[in-house]
Coordinates of C-alpha atoms in Angstrom, one line a residue:
X675 CA -73.5 -46.4 58.1
X676 CA -75.4 -43.2 58.2
X677 CA -76.2 -41.5 61.2
X678 CA -79.3 -39.8 60.7
X679 CA -81.4 -39.8 57.7
X680 CA -84.2 -37.1 57.2
X681 CA -87.0 -38.1 54.7
X682 CA -90.2 -37.1 53.7
X683 CA -89.7 -33.6 54.1
X684 CA -89.5 -30.7 51.5
X685 CA -85.8 -29.4 51.7
X686 CA -85.1 -26.2 50.9
X687 CA -80.9 -26.4 50.6
X688 CA -80.7 -22.9 49.2
X689 CA -78.2 -24.6 46.7
X690 CA -78.6 -23.6 43.6
X691 CA -76.6 -27.1 42.3
X692 CA -79.5 -29.2 44.0
X693 CA -82.3 -26.4 45.4
X694 CA -84.4 -28.9 47.0
X695 CA -84.8 -32.5 47.7
X696 CA -86.8 -35.1 49.8
X697 CA -84.3 -36.8 51.6
X698 CA -81.0 -35.9 53.5
X699 CA -78.3 -38.2 54.8
X700 CA -75.7 -37.3 58.5
X701 CA -72.4 -38.6 59.0
X702 CA -70.8 -37.5 62.0
X703 CA -72.3 -34.2 61.9
X704 CA -72.0 -33.4 58.5
X705 CA -73.9 -33.6 55.5
X706 CA -72.7 -36.7 53.2
X707 CA -75.6 -36.5 50.1
X708 CA -79.6 -35.4 48.9
X709 CA -82.1 -37.7 48.1
X710 CA -80.8 -40.7 45.2
X711 CA -77.4 -40.3 47.3
X712 CA -78.7 -41.3 50.5
X713 CA -81.6 -43.1 50.0
X714 CA -80.8 -46.5 49.8
X715 CA -78.5 -46.0 52.5
X716 CA -78.8 -48.0 55.5
X717 CA -79.0 -45.2 59.1
X718 CA -78.7 -45.9 62.8
X719 CA -81.9 -43.4 62.6
X720 CA -84.2 -42.7 59.9
X721 CA -86.6 -39.6 60.7
X722 CA -89.5 -38.9 59.0
X723 CA -90.7 -35.4 59.0
X724 CA -94.1 -35.8 57.3
X725 CA -93.2 -33.4 54.6
X726 CA -92.2 -30.9 57.3
X727 CA -89.8 -27.9 55.4
X728 CA -86.4 -27.8 56.4
X729 CA -84.0 -24.8 56.0
X730 CA -80.3 -24.5 56.2
X731 CA -80.1 -23.3 60.5
X732 CA -80.7 -19.6 60.9
X733 CA -77.4 -17.1 61.5
X734 CA -78.3 -14.2 63.4
X735 CA -75.1 -12.4 63.0
X736 CA -75.3 -10.2 65.6
X737 CA -76.4 -10.6 69.1
X738 CA -75.6 -10.1 72.4
X739 CA -76.1 -13.2 74.4
X740 CA -74.0 -12.9 77.7
X741 CA -76.7 -9.4 77.9
X742 CA -79.3 -11.9 76.9
X743 CA -79.4 -14.3 79.2
X744 CA -78.4 -11.5 82.1
X745 CA -81.5 -9.5 81.2
X746 CA -83.3 -12.6 81.8
X747 CA -83.0 -13.0 85.4
X748 CA -82.7 -9.1 85.8
X749 CA -85.8 -6.8 87.2
X750 CA -87.3 -5.0 84.7
X751 CA -89.6 -1.8 84.1
X752 CA -90.9 -3.0 81.0
X753 CA -93.9 -2.2 80.4
X754 CA -94.1 0.9 83.0
X755 CA -95.5 3.8 81.5
X756 CA -95.5 5.9 84.5
X757 CA -92.5 7.0 86.8
X758 CA -94.4 6.2 90.1
X759 CA -94.7 3.0 88.5
X760 CA -90.9 2.4 87.2
X761 CA -90.3 4.1 91.2
X762 CA -92.0 1.1 92.6
X763 CA -90.2 -1.1 90.8
X764 CA -86.7 0.2 91.9
X765 CA -87.9 -0.1 95.2
X766 CA -88.8 -3.2 95.6
X767 CA -85.6 -4.4 93.9
X768 CA -84.1 -2.7 96.3
X769 CA -85.6 -4.4 98.9
X770 CA -84.4 -7.5 98.0
X771 CA -80.8 -6.6 98.5
X772 CA -79.3 -7.0 102.0
X773 CA -75.9 -5.2 101.4
X774 CA -75.8 -1.6 102.0
X775 CA -73.3 -0.9 99.2
X776 CA -75.2 -3.6 96.8
X777 CA -75.5 -2.7 92.9
X778 CA -79.3 -3.0 91.9
X779 CA -79.2 -3.6 88.4
X780 CA -82.4 -2.7 86.1
X781 CA -83.7 -3.7 83.0
X782 CA -86.7 -3.3 80.6
X783 CA -85.7 1.3 80.7
X784 CA -87.1 3.3 77.6
X785 CA -87.9 6.8 78.1
X786 CA -90.1 7.2 75.8
X787 CA -93.1 5.5 77.5
X788 CA -92.8 7.8 79.9
X789 CA -92.3 10.7 78.0
X790 CA -89.1 12.1 79.8
X791 CA -85.8 10.3 81.4
X792 CA -85.8 9.8 85.0
X793 CA -83.6 12.0 86.8
X794 CA -80.8 10.6 89.9
X795 CA -83.2 12.5 92.6
X796 CA -86.6 10.2 91.7
X797 CA -84.0 7.0 92.0
X798 CA -82.6 8.9 95.5
X799 CA -85.9 8.1 96.7
X800 CA -86.2 4.8 96.6
X801 CA -82.4 3.3 96.5
X802 CA -81.7 3.4 100.5
X803 CA -78.7 3.9 99.8
X804 CA -77.9 1.2 97.2
X805 CA -76.0 1.7 93.7
X806 CA -79.0 1.7 91.7
X807 CA -78.3 1.5 87.4
X808 CA -81.7 1.0 85.0
X809 CA -80.1 -0.2 81.8
X810 CA -81.5 1.7 78.8
X811 CA -83.5 -1.0 76.3
X812 CA -80.8 0.0 73.5
X813 CA -77.4 -0.7 75.5
X814 CA -76.4 2.8 74.6
X815 CA -77.6 4.8 77.3
X816 CA -78.6 4.1 81.0
X817 CA -80.3 6.6 84.2
X818 CA -78.0 6.3 88.2
X819 CA -78.6 7.2 91.1
X820 CA -76.4 9.8 93.5
X821 CA -75.0 7.2 95.0
X822 CA -73.2 6.4 91.6
X823 CA -72.8 9.4 90.3
X824 CA -70.8 10.6 93.7
X825 CA -68.4 7.6 92.1
X826 CA -67.7 9.1 88.6
X827 CA -64.8 11.2 87.6
X828 CA -65.6 14.8 87.5
X829 CA -64.9 15.0 83.4
X830 CA -67.9 12.5 82.7
X831 CA -71.5 14.3 81.8
X832 CA -74.1 13.1 82.9
X833 CA -78.0 14.9 82.5
X834 CA -79.5 14.9 86.4
X835 CA -78.2 10.7 86.4
X836 CA -78.5 9.7 82.8
X837 CA -75.9 9.0 80.9
X838 CA -74.9 7.8 77.4
X839 CA -72.5 6.1 75.3
X840 CA -69.2 6.2 76.7
X841 CA -70.5 7.9 80.3
X842 CA -72.5 5.1 80.4
X843 CA -69.5 3.3 80.1
X844 CA -67.5 5.0 83.0
X845 CA -70.5 4.1 85.4
X846 CA -70.2 0.1 84.3
X847 CA -66.2 0.5 85.1
X848 CA -67.5 1.3 88.8
X849 CA -69.8 -2.5 89.0
X850 CA -68.0 -5.2 90.3
X851 CA -67.6 -7.7 86.8
X852 CA -69.4 -10.5 86.7
X853 CA -68.0 -14.2 87.6
X854 CA -67.6 -16.5 84.8
X855 CA -70.4 -19.3 86.2
X856 CA -72.6 -15.9 85.8
X857 CA -71.5 -15.8 82.3
X858 CA -71.8 -19.1 81.6
X859 CA -75.5 -19.5 83.1
X860 CA -76.5 -16.5 80.8
X861 CA -74.5 -17.8 77.9
X862 CA -76.1 -21.1 77.6
X863 CA -79.7 -19.5 79.3
X864 CA -79.5 -17.8 75.4
X865 CA -78.5 -20.1 73.7
X866 CA -81.4 -22.6 74.3
X867 CA -83.0 -19.3 73.3
X868 CA -81.8 -19.4 70.1
X869 CA -82.4 -22.6 69.3
X870 CA -85.9 -22.7 69.9
X871 CA -85.9 -20.2 67.2
X872 CA -83.8 -22.1 64.9
X873 CA -80.9 -20.2 64.8
X874 CA -77.7 -22.6 64.5
X875 CA -74.8 -20.1 65.2
X876 CA -74.8 -16.5 66.1
X877 CA -71.7 -13.8 66.6
X878 CA -71.5 -12.4 69.7
X879 CA -71.0 -8.3 69.0
X880 CA -68.2 -7.5 71.4
X881 CA -66.5 -8.9 74.0
X882 CA -64.2 -7.3 76.0
X883 CA -66.0 -4.1 76.6
X884 CA -67.4 -2.3 79.4
X885 CA -70.9 -2.3 78.6
X886 CA -72.4 -5.6 78.6
X887 CA -70.7 -8.8 79.5
X888 CA -68.5 -6.4 81.5
X889 CA -65.7 -8.8 83.0
X890 CA -61.8 -8.8 81.8
X891 CA -62.1 -12.2 81.5
X892 CA -65.1 -12.6 79.7
X893 CA -63.6 -15.0 76.4
X894 CA -63.4 -17.6 79.3
X895 CA -66.8 -17.4 80.3
X896 CA -67.3 -18.9 76.9
X897 CA -64.5 -21.3 76.8
X898 CA -66.1 -22.4 79.9
X899 CA -69.9 -22.8 79.4
X900 CA -68.4 -25.4 76.2
X901 CA -66.1 -27.2 78.2
X902 CA -69.1 -27.9 80.8
X903 CA -71.1 -28.8 77.2
X904 CA -74.1 -26.6 77.5
X905 CA -72.8 -24.5 74.8
X906 CA -75.9 -25.5 72.4
X907 CA -75.0 -23.3 69.0
X908 CA -72.3 -22.1 67.6
X909 CA -70.7 -19.0 68.7
X910 CA -68.0 -16.4 67.1
X911 CA -66.8 -14.1 68.7
X912 CA -66.3 -10.3 68.2
X913 CA -63.6 -8.5 70.1
X914 CA -64.1 -5.1 71.4
X915 CA -62.1 -2.8 69.6
X916 CA -60.5 -1.1 73.3
X917 CA -58.9 -3.9 73.9
X918 CA -56.2 -3.5 71.0
X919 CA -53.0 -2.3 72.2
X920 CA -50.4 -0.7 71.1
X921 CA -47.1 -3.3 69.6
X922 CA -43.6 -2.9 69.2
X923 CA -43.4 -6.0 66.0
X924 CA -41.7 -6.4 62.8
X925 CA -41.8 -3.5 60.1
X926 CA -42.4 -5.4 57.5
X927 CA -45.9 -7.0 59.6
X928 CA -47.3 -3.1 59.6
X929 CA -49.2 -4.0 62.7
X930 CA -50.0 -1.1 65.2
X931 CA -51.8 -2.2 67.7
X932 CA -52.7 -5.4 68.2
X933 CA -54.4 -8.7 71.0
X934 CA -52.0 -9.8 72.3
X935 CA -50.5 -12.7 70.8
X936 CA -51.7 -11.2 67.7
X937 CA -54.6 -13.4 68.3
X938 CA -57.1 -12.2 65.4
X939 CA -60.1 -12.8 63.0
X940 CA -60.2 -16.8 62.3
X941 CA -58.9 -18.1 65.8
X942 CA -60.7 -21.2 67.2
X943 CA -62.5 -24.0 65.6
X944 CA -66.3 -24.7 64.3
X945 CA -67.6 -24.1 68.2
X946 CA -66.4 -21.6 69.5
X947 CA -64.2 -18.5 67.3
X948 CA -62.9 -15.5 67.1
X949 CA -64.8 -13.4 65.1
X950 CA -64.4 -9.2 63.8
X951 CA -63.0 -6.4 65.9
X952 CA -66.0 -4.4 67.0
X953 CA -65.6 -1.0 66.2
X954 CA -68.5 1.6 67.4
X955 CA -68.4 4.6 65.9
X956 CA -71.9 5.9 67.2
X957 CA -74.9 5.4 69.6
X958 CA -78.6 4.3 68.8
X959 CA -81.8 5.5 67.6
X960 CA -84.0 4.8 70.7
X961 CA -81.3 6.6 72.5
X962 CA -81.8 9.4 69.5
X963 CA -77.8 9.5 70.3
X964 CA -77.5 7.7 66.5
X965 CA -75.0 9.9 64.7
X966 CA -76.4 11.6 62.0
X967 CA -75.7 14.2 58.7
X968 CA -78.9 16.4 59.9
X969 CA -80.5 17.0 62.7
X970 CA -83.7 14.2 63.8
X971 CA -87.4 15.6 62.6
X972 CA -88.3 17.6 65.5
X973 CA -85.1 18.3 67.4
X974 CA -82.0 20.2 67.4
X975 CA -79.6 17.8 67.4
X976 CA -77.8 15.1 65.6
X977 CA -76.6 12.9 68.1
X978 CA -73.2 12.1 68.7
X979 CA -70.1 9.9 67.8
X980 CA -68.2 7.9 69.8
X981 CA -65.5 9.9 69.8
X982 CA -63.1 12.6 67.0
X983 CA -63.6 11.1 64.1
X984 CA -60.0 10.9 63.1
X985 CA -59.7 8.3 66.3
X986 CA -62.4 6.4 65.2
X987 CA -60.5 6.0 61.7
X988 CA -57.3 5.4 63.1
X989 CA -58.5 2.3 64.8
X990 CA -60.9 1.3 61.7
X991 CA -57.2 1.4 59.6
X992 CA -55.1 -0.7 62.6
X993 CA -57.8 -2.8 62.6
X994 CA -57.2 -3.5 59.3
X995 CA -53.3 -3.1 59.1
X996 CA -54.3 -5.9 62.2
X997 CA -55.5 -8.1 60.4
X998 CA -58.7 -9.0 61.2
X999 CA -62.2 -8.9 59.9
X1000 CA -64.0 -5.8 60.7
X1001 CA -67.3 -5.1 62.3
X1002 CA -68.2 -0.9 62.6
X1003 CA -71.4 -0.1 64.2
X1004 CA -72.8 2.7 61.8
X1005 CA -76.9 3.5 62.5
X1006 CA -76.6 6.9 60.8
X1007 CA -75.3 8.0 58.3
X1008 CA -72.6 10.5 59.4
X1009 CA -71.5 7.8 61.3
X1010 CA -71.7 5.7 58.0
X1011 CA -69.6 8.5 56.4
X1012 CA -66.9 7.3 59.0
X1013 CA -66.8 4.3 58.2
X1014 CA -66.9 4.5 54.6
X1015 CA -63.7 6.7 54.4
X1016 CA -62.1 5.3 56.9
X1017 CA -62.5 1.5 55.3
X1018 CA -61.1 3.1 51.9
X1019 CA -58.1 4.8 53.7
X1020 CA -57.2 1.2 55.3
X1021 CA -57.6 -0.5 51.4
X1022 CA -56.4 2.2 50.2
X1023 CA -52.9 1.1 52.4
X1024 CA -52.9 -2.5 52.1
X1025 CA -55.3 -4.0 50.2
X1026 CA -57.0 -7.0 51.0
X1027 CA -60.1 -8.1 48.7
X1028 CA -61.5 -10.4 51.1
X1029 CA -61.2 -9.2 54.1
X1030 CA -65.7 -9.4 54.0
X1031 CA -66.0 -6.0 56.2
X1032 CA -69.0 -5.0 58.1
X1033 CA -70.9 -2.2 58.6
X1034 CA -73.1 -3.5 61.5
X1035 CA -76.5 -2.1 62.1
X1036 CA -75.9 0.5 58.4
X1037 CA -80.3 2.0 59.9
X1038 CA -79.9 5.4 58.0
X1039 CA -77.7 5.3 55.0
X1040 CA -78.2 7.9 51.8
X1041 CA -78.8 6.7 48.5
X1042 CA -75.5 8.5 47.9
X1043 CA -73.5 6.1 50.2
X1044 CA -74.9 2.9 48.4
X1045 CA -72.7 2.9 45.6
X1046 CA -69.6 3.3 48.4
X1047 CA -70.9 0.2 50.3
X1048 CA -70.6 -1.5 46.8
X1049 CA -67.4 -0.2 45.8
X1050 CA -65.4 -1.2 49.1
X1051 CA -67.2 -4.6 49.3
X1052 CA -69.3 -3.8 53.2
X1053 CA -71.0 -6.0 54.1
X1054 CA -74.8 -4.9 55.2
X1055 CA -75.7 -6.4 58.6
X1056 CA -79.2 -4.5 59.6
X1057 CA -82.0 -5.7 62.0
X1058 CA -84.9 -6.2 60.6
X1059 CA -86.8 -6.4 64.0
X1060 CA -86.0 -2.8 65.3
X1061 CA -88.5 -1.6 62.1
X1062 CA -91.1 -4.1 63.0
X1063 CA -91.1 -3.0 66.5
X1064 CA -89.4 0.2 67.1
X1065 CA -90.5 1.4 63.3
X1066 CA -93.2 4.1 63.9
X1067 CA -91.0 6.0 66.9
X1068 CA -87.8 5.4 63.9
X1069 CA -90.2 7.0 60.7
X1070 CA -91.4 9.9 62.9
X1071 CA -87.6 11.3 64.4
X1072 CA -86.4 10.4 60.6
X1073 CA -89.4 12.6 58.9
X1074 CA -90.4 11.6 55.6
X1075 CA -88.1 11.9 53.2
X1076 CA -85.9 9.5 55.4
X1077 CA -87.8 7.3 56.7
X1078 CA -87.8 5.4 53.5
X1079 CA -84.1 5.1 54.0
X1080 CA -84.2 3.0 57.0
X1081 CA -83.0 -0.4 57.4
X1082 CA -82.6 -1.0 53.7
X1083 CA -83.3 -4.4 52.0
X1084 CA -83.5 -3.9 48.1
X1085 CA -81.3 -0.9 47.8
X1086 CA -78.2 -3.3 49.2
X1087 CA -79.1 -5.6 47.2
X1088 CA -79.7 -3.8 43.6
X1089 CA -76.4 -2.7 44.4
X1090 CA -74.2 -5.8 45.0
X1091 CA -74.3 -5.5 48.4
X1092 CA -74.6 -8.6 50.9
X1093 CA -77.7 -8.2 52.8
X1094 CA -77.4 -10.0 56.3
X1095 CA -80.3 -10.4 58.5
X1096 CA -79.4 -10.1 62.8
X1097 CA -81.0 -9.3 65.4
X1098 CA -78.6 -7.4 67.8
X1099 CA -81.0 -9.5 70.5
X1100 CA -81.7 -8.3 73.5
X1101 CA -82.3 -4.5 72.1
X1102 CA -85.7 -6.6 70.5
X1103 CA -87.1 -10.3 69.7
X1104 CA -84.3 -12.5 67.5
X1105 CA -87.0 -14.4 65.7
X1106 CA -85.5 -14.6 62.1
X1107 CA -89.0 -15.3 61.0
X1108 CA -90.4 -12.7 62.4
X1109 CA -87.9 -10.2 60.6
X1110 CA -87.8 -12.2 57.2
X1111 CA -91.5 -11.4 58.0
X1112 CA -90.9 -7.3 58.0
X1113 CA -88.2 -7.3 55.4
X1114 CA -90.8 -8.8 52.7
X1115 CA -94.2 -6.7 53.8
X1116 CA -91.6 -3.6 55.2
X1117 CA -94.7 -3.4 58.4
X1118 CA -94.3 -2.3 61.6
X1119 CA -96.3 -3.9 64.1
X1120 CA -98.9 -1.7 63.8
X1121 CA -99.3 -1.6 59.9
X1122 CA -97.6 1.4 59.5
X1123 CA -95.6 0.3 55.9
X1124 CA -91.8 2.3 56.1
X1125 CA -89.8 2.4 52.4
X1126 CA -91.8 -0.6 50.8
X1127 CA -89.7 0.1 47.9
X1128 CA -86.9 -2.1 50.3
X1129 CA -89.1 -4.8 50.3
X1130 CA -86.8 -7.6 48.9
X1131 CA -88.5 -11.3 48.0
X1132 CA -89.1 -14.1 50.9
X1133 CA -85.9 -16.3 49.0
X1134 CA -83.8 -13.1 49.6
X1135 CA -84.9 -12.3 53.1
X1136 CA -84.3 -16.1 53.8
X1137 CA -80.2 -16.2 52.2
X1138 CA -79.7 -13.2 54.4
X1139 CA -80.1 -15.3 57.7
X1140 CA -78.3 -18.5 56.1
X1141 CA -75.8 -18.4 52.6
X1142 CA -75.6 -14.1 53.8
X1143 CA -75.3 -15.0 57.3
X1144 CA -72.5 -17.1 57.1
X1145 CA -70.9 -15.7 54.2
X1146 CA -70.4 -12.5 56.8
X1147 CA -69.1 -14.7 59.3
X1148 CA -66.3 -16.1 56.9
X1149 CA -68.7 -19.7 57.4
X1150 CA -69.5 -19.8 54.0
X1151 CA -67.5 -23.1 53.4
X1152 CA -69.3 -25.0 56.0
X1153 CA -72.6 -23.5 56.6
X1154 CA -75.3 -21.8 55.1
X1155 CA -76.6 -24.0 52.5
X1156 CA -77.8 -27.7 53.2
X1157 CA -74.7 -29.0 51.1
X1158 CA -73.2 -32.7 50.8
X1159 CA -70.2 -31.8 53.1
X1160 CA -70.8 -29.1 55.2
X1161 CA -72.5 -28.9 58.8
X1162 CA -75.9 -30.8 59.5
X1163 CA -77.6 -27.4 60.8
X1164 CA -80.8 -27.1 60.3
X1165 CA -84.5 -25.9 61.3
X1166 CA -87.6 -27.4 60.9
X1167 CA -90.6 -25.9 60.4
X1168 CA -94.2 -26.3 60.2
X1169 CA -94.4 -24.3 57.2
X1170 CA -92.2 -22.6 54.4
X1171 CA -92.0 -19.4 54.6
X1172 CA -93.0 -18.8 50.5
X1173 CA -96.4 -21.0 51.0
X1174 CA -98.3 -19.0 53.7
X1175 CA -99.2 -15.5 53.5
X1176 CA -96.6 -12.9 54.8
X1177 CA -98.6 -11.5 57.6
X1178 CA -98.0 -14.8 58.6
X1179 CA -94.3 -15.6 57.8
X1180 CA -93.8 -14.8 61.8
X1181 CA -95.9 -17.2 63.2
X1182 CA -94.6 -20.4 61.4
X1183 CA -93.5 -23.0 63.9
X1184 CA -89.8 -24.1 64.4
X1185 CA -90.8 -27.9 64.9
X1186 CA -87.2 -28.9 65.9
X1187 CA -83.2 -27.7 65.3
X1188 CA -80.4 -29.4 64.7
X1189 CA -76.8 -28.7 65.3
X1190 CA -73.7 -30.5 64.1
X1191 CA -76.7 -33.8 63.0
X1192 CA -78.2 -33.7 66.5
X1193 CA -82.1 -32.4 67.0
X1194 CA -81.9 -30.3 70.2
X1195 CA -84.3 -30.4 72.5
X1196 CA -86.7 -27.7 72.5
X1197 CA -86.7 -24.8 74.6
X1198 CA -89.4 -22.2 75.4
X1199 CA -88.4 -19.0 75.0

């Protein structure tokens, strides 16, 4: 007897051997068959979907769950557009802290709306002795007050309280770690948001570093939320590369650096597992720290690498030699050069054809870099909603010549490169449907078309959030399509993205989300 049979549905399986179905049978969390194979079988529960569209559950291959949940409960200065309004929010948040030594975290900071960065002196006017930390929405910068600056090592650079990249990390390290309970609550909250948007599995993009979850026992928080029965979707954890340390292992192993006990990609189970090693090579476009091969349009700088390029390359090579899948953060084209050079060096030393190394973001990729991507088998994990919401700004700072190269779609596919959609939530909207809409029409929220030649079809965009995501996370044997034997993770939509006008794809209702064959309670985002 089946546990559940879905019937009277328009099922898009993403499986070329059986692309469309009307019935789907589920037993113990797995798909056992489609159409005639299950239609006549008894089931404990039969759900008539009345013609609704069913797709494989969306896979968001690059998210920050803990940061998303923490941000939701943190005072925010968005969408303030005046310095005085930001300071008023900060002062209100400060007033709620009773301890003079308390840290005051503020979210939603973005200098672009203000016309300039805040200064430590301005924050000092409203901080009343508390330590104030304004997190930039990009996750790549912050502004702090003098109470924080006074505790920073002398070598840490800042500009009137503005700190970017590693300097921000130095400030973050001063703050006491979050507790496991705080992180567990944040992870559970963010997971429910994902479910409401049809996401059934995701890859957490970097635990163990100082920037987001900010706890030396961050992985334990994910174990805790799972043990509590509050992990609502499948999570793969990328591990920050700064957790690696030199090891003395057998010479034949050839492992120069490793995580304790040699833990690496693949450890875990269907619900919680260790994924790629996350390596940051540059910053972000929003903070103007993405590393470019020539300056930002109208500016005198070209961003920055996170470290000396040789040291970055050594980390990439060491991770490869230790058996990790690599997820290399590279937004600018200069950073992509560093990543591709290092991946080529690593594969020459020890070929691993199915390593499935990933370039996270791949925000600005020159035409000459596409063939190298393909030759190395690198996966492009992009965030289409970046251009939907920030595209006007990004296109302006890239200039007319480079704007068409932003967050490519067709260029990757034409070169045989696996294209994977993701959100980087909470940097921007996490909705896969809105991202899919952008991938097809290439239009920002204002209507500006950015790189129209990079537009792809609806089916190709859907593949990037299902089949592509499963491949990138080494889940292709159990997820990404609605095929017999695979997990019964699926999303029910009020309409099919191919049946509505492109401009309406993002507004399609997510009717229900099933994980492990069980319908999840619908949560408001």
